[in-house]
mmCIF file of C-alpha atoms in Angstrom:
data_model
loop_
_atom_site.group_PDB
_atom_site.id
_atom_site.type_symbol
_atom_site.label_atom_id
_atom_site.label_comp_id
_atom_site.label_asym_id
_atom_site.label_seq_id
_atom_site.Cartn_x
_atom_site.Cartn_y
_atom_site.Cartn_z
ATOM 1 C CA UNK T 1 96.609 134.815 119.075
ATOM 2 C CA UNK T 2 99.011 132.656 117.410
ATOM 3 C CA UNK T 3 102.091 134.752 118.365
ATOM 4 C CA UNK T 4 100.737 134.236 121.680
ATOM 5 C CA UNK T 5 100.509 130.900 121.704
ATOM 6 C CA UNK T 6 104.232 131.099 119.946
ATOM 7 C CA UNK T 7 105.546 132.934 123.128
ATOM 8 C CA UNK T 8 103.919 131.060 125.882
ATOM 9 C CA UNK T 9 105.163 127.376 124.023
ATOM 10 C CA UNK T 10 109.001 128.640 123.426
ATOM 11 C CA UNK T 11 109.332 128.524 127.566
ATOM 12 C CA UNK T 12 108.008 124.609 127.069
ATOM 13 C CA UNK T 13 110.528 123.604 124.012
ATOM 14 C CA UNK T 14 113.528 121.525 126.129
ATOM 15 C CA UNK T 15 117.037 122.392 125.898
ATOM 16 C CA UNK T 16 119.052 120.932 123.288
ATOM 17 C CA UNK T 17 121.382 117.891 124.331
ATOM 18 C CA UNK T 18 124.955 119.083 123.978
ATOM 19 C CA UNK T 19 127.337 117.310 121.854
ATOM 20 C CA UNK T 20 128.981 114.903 123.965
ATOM 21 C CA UNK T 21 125.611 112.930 124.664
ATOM 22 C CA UNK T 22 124.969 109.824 124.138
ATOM 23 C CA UNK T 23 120.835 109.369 123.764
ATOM 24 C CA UNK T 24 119.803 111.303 121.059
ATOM 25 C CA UNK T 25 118.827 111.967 117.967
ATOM 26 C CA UNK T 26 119.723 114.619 114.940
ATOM 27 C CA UNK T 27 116.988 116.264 113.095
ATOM 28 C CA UNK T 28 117.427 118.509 110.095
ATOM 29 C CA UNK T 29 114.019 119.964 109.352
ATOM 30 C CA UNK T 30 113.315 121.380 105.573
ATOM 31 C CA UNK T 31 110.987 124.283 106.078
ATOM 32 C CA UNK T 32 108.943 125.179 103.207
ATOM 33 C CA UNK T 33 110.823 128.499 102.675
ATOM 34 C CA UNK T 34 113.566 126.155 101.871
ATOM 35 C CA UNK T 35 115.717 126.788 104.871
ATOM 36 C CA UNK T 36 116.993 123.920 106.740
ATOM 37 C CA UNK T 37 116.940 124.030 110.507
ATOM 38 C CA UNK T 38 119.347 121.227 112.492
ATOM 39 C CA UNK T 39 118.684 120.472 115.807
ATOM 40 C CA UNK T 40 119.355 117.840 118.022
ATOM 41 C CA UNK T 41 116.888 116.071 120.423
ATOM 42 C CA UNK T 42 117.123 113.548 123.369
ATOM 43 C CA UNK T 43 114.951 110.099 122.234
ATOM 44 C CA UNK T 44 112.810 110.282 125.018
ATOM 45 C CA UNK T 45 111.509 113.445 123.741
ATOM 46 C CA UNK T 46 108.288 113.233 122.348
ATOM 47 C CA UNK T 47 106.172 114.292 119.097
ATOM 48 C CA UNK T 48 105.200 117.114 120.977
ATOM 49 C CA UNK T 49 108.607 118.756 121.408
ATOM 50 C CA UNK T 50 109.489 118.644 117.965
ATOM 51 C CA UNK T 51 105.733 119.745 116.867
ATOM 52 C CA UNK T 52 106.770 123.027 119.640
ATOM 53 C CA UNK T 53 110.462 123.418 117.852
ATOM 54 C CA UNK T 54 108.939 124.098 114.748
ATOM 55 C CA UNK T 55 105.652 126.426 115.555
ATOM 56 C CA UNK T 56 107.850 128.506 117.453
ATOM 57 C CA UNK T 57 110.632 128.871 114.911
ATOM 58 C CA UNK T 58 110.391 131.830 113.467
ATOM 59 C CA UNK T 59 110.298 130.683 109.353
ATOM 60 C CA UNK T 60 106.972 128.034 110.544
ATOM 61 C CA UNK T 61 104.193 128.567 108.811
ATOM 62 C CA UNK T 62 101.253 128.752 110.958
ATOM 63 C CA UNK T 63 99.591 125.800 110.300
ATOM 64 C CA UNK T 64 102.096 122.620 108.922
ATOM 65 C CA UNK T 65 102.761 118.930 109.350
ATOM 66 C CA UNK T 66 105.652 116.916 110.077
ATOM 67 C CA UNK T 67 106.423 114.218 107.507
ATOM 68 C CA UNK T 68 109.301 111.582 106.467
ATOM 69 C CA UNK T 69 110.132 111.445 103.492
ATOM 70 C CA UNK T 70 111.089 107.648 102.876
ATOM 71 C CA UNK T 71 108.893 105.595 103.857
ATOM 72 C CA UNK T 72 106.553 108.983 103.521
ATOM 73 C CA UNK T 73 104.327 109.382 106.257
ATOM 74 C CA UNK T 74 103.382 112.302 108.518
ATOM 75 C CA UNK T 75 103.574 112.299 111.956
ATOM 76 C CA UNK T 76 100.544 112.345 114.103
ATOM 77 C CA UNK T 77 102.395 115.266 116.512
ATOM 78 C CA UNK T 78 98.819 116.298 118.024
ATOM 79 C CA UNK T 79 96.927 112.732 118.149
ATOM 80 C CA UNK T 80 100.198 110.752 119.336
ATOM 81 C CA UNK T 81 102.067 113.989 120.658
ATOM 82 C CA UNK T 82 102.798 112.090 123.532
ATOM 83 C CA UNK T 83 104.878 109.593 121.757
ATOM 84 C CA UNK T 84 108.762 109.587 122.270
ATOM 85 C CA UNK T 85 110.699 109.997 119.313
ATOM 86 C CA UNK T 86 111.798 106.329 119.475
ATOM 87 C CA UNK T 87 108.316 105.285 119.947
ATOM 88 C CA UNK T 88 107.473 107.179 116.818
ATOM 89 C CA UNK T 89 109.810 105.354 114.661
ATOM 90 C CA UNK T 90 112.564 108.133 114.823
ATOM 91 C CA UNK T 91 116.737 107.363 115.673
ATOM 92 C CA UNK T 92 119.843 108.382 114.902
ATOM 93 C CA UNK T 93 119.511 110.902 112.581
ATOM 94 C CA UNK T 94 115.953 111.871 110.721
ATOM 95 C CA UNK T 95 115.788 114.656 107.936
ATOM 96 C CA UNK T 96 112.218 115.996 108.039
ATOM 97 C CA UNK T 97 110.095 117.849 105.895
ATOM 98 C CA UNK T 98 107.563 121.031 107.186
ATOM 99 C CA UNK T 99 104.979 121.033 104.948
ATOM 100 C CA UNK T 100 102.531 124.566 104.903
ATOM 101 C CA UNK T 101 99.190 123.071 105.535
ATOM 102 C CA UNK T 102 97.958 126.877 104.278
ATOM 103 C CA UNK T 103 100.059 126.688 101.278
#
């Protein structure tokens, strides 16, 4: 069910700004396995595209949150999913940490 669900939310996930853009924002997520995963974003992309990025990255655990690490706090992706990214505190460029909620 939850490759499934992996699938059918890849086709949602928006394409990645290219370079020359003005607008967005760099994110370098540390996965629990340790990789990190860099990716760039448009601000007015919301908690729920980032929240998508991950679960359908291939290293995602199944069941995570999305933190900062300074000031810590983890963001509400499925309560506030609708957020943008600027709305949700987030500019310029973020490093994030994937934490296994299964772990």
């Amino acid at each position: 069910a939850i490759r499934r669900a992996k699938i059918d939310l890849a086709n949602e996930i928006p394409e990645e700004p290219p370079n020359n853009v003005t607008d967005t924002l760099s994110v370098v997520f540390k996965m629990p396995t340790g990789e990190r995963i860099e990716r760039r974003f448009f601000k007015t992309h919301t908690l729920k595209d980032i929240y998508n990025f991950i679960f359908c990255h291939p290293s995602s655990p199944d069941s995570f949150e999305i933190a900062t690490n300074f000031p810590k706090r983890t963001l509400q992706c499925e309560e506030e999913g609708e957020k943008t990214l600027v709305e949700a505190g987030l500019g310029g460029r973020e490093v994030l940490f994937v934490y296994d909620l299964d772990a």
